[in-house]
Coordinates of C-alpha atoms in Angstrom, one line a residue:
M1180 CA -4.6 -24.8 -33.3
V1181 CA -2.5 -23.8 -30.4
H1182 CA 0.9 -25.3 -29.6
P1183 CA 0.8 -27.2 -26.3
R1184 CA 3.4 -25.0 -24.7
V1185 CA 1.5 -21.7 -25.3
N1186 CA 0.0 -20.3 -22.2
A1187 CA -3.3 -18.8 -23.5
M1188 CA -7.0 -18.9 -23.3
L1189 CA -8.9 -20.0 -26.4
L1190 CA -12.4 -18.5 -26.5
T1191 CA -14.4 -20.5 -29.1
P1192 CA -18.1 -19.9 -29.8
I1193 CA -20.0 -23.1 -30.3
C1194 CA -22.8 -22.9 -32.9
P1195 CA -22.7 -19.1 -33.2
F1196 CA -25.8 -17.5 -34.8
S1197 CA -23.8 -15.2 -37.1
I1198 CA -20.6 -15.5 -39.1
S1199 CA -19.0 -12.9 -36.9
G1200 CA -18.7 -15.4 -34.0
R1201 CA -15.0 -16.3 -34.4
P1202 CA -12.6 -18.0 -32.1
A1203 CA -10.1 -15.8 -30.3
L1204 CA -6.7 -16.7 -28.8
L1205 CA -6.1 -14.4 -25.8
P1206 CA -3.3 -13.9 -23.3
D1207 CA -3.7 -16.2 -20.4
D1208 CA -4.1 -13.2 -17.9
V1209 CA -7.0 -11.5 -19.7
C1210 CA -10.3 -10.9 -18.0
L1211 CA -13.3 -10.4 -20.3
W1212 CA -16.5 -8.7 -19.1
L1213 CA -19.6 -9.1 -21.2
K1214 CA -22.7 -7.0 -20.4
I1215 CA -26.2 -7.5 -21.8
R1216 CA -27.1 -4.1 -23.3
S1217 CA -30.3 -4.8 -25.1
G1218 CA -33.6 -6.3 -24.2
S1219 CA -33.3 -9.2 -26.5
F1220 CA -33.5 -12.8 -25.3
V1221 CA -30.1 -14.1 -24.3
Q1222 CA -29.4 -17.6 -23.0
L1223 CA -26.1 -18.9 -21.6
A1224 CA -25.2 -22.6 -21.8
F1225 CA -22.1 -24.4 -20.5
D1226 CA -20.9 -27.2 -22.7
G1227 CA -24.3 -27.4 -24.3
K1228 CA -25.9 -28.9 -21.2
A1229 CA -29.0 -27.9 -19.3
P1230 CA -29.8 -26.0 -17.3
N1231 CA -29.3 -22.9 -19.4
F1232 CA -29.3 -19.5 -17.8
E1233 CA -31.5 -16.7 -19.1
L1234 CA -29.7 -13.3 -19.0
T1235 CA -31.5 -10.0 -18.7
L1236 CA -30.6 -6.4 -19.2
N1237 CA -27.4 -5.2 -17.4
D1238 CA -26.4 -8.8 -16.4
K1239 CA -22.6 -9.3 -16.6
I1240 CA -20.5 -12.3 -17.5
I1241 CA -16.9 -12.4 -16.4
I1242 CA -14.6 -14.8 -18.3
T1243 CA -11.1 -15.7 -17.0
R1244 CA -8.7 -18.5 -17.6
S1245 CA -9.1 -21.4 -15.3
K1246 CA -6.4 -22.1 -12.8
Y1247 CA -6.5 -25.7 -14.2
S1248 CA -4.7 -26.4 -17.5
V1249 CA -5.9 -28.9 -20.1
R1250 CA -3.5 -31.8 -20.3
T1251 CA -2.9 -33.4 -23.6
V1252 CA -1.5 -36.8 -24.4
N1253 CA 1.2 -37.0 -27.0
K1254 CA 3.6 -39.5 -28.2
R1255 CA 7.2 -38.6 -27.3
E1256 CA 8.1 -37.7 -30.9
Q1257 CA 5.0 -35.5 -31.3
D1258 CA 6.1 -33.3 -28.4
R1259 CA 9.6 -32.9 -29.8
D1260 CA 8.3 -31.6 -33.2
W1261 CA 4.7 -30.6 -32.9
M1262 CA 4.6 -28.7 -36.2
K1263 CA 6.0 -31.6 -38.2
H1264 CA 3.4 -33.9 -36.6
I1265 CA 0.5 -31.5 -37.4
T1266 CA 1.8 -31.0 -40.9
S1267 CA 1.7 -34.8 -41.5
L1268 CA -1.7 -35.2 -40.0
L1269 CA -3.3 -32.4 -42.0
Y1270 CA -1.4 -33.2 -45.2
W1271 CA -0.2 -29.6 -45.5
N1272 CA 2.0 -28.9 -48.5
L1273 CA 1.2 -32.3 -49.9
D1274 CA -0.1 -32.8 -53.4
P1275 CA -3.1 -35.2 -53.0
K1276 CA -2.8 -36.4 -56.6
N1277 CA 0.8 -37.5 -56.2
H1278 CA 1.3 -39.7 -53.2
N1279 CA 5.0 -40.2 -54.0
L1280 CA 5.8 -36.6 -52.9
S1281 CA 7.3 -36.1 -49.5
L1282 CA 6.1 -33.4 -47.1
I1283 CA 7.7 -29.9 -47.4
H1284 CA 8.3 -28.8 -43.8
I1285 CA 7.5 -25.3 -42.8

């Protein structure tokens, strides 16, 4: 989760083939260069849609933040206290056995 006011690039592998494929929160001005260094079969897909692109040895992929931001829609009170809203949605610090407890705000 990233607060709506954080200027950053979130790199999220979708359906990674190993457990080492983790999301990364990067500064918004970072430029990533990926280079294919082995002869194994590598395919690149955008949003899971065809056509996929087959990459070969020494091909490079450059990843940068888009000049367009993702806009989110929030209720007014959600924007004022984002953490409180996320806490209530995810039931953080709430005992699921005792529904009479109130949330403990972080």
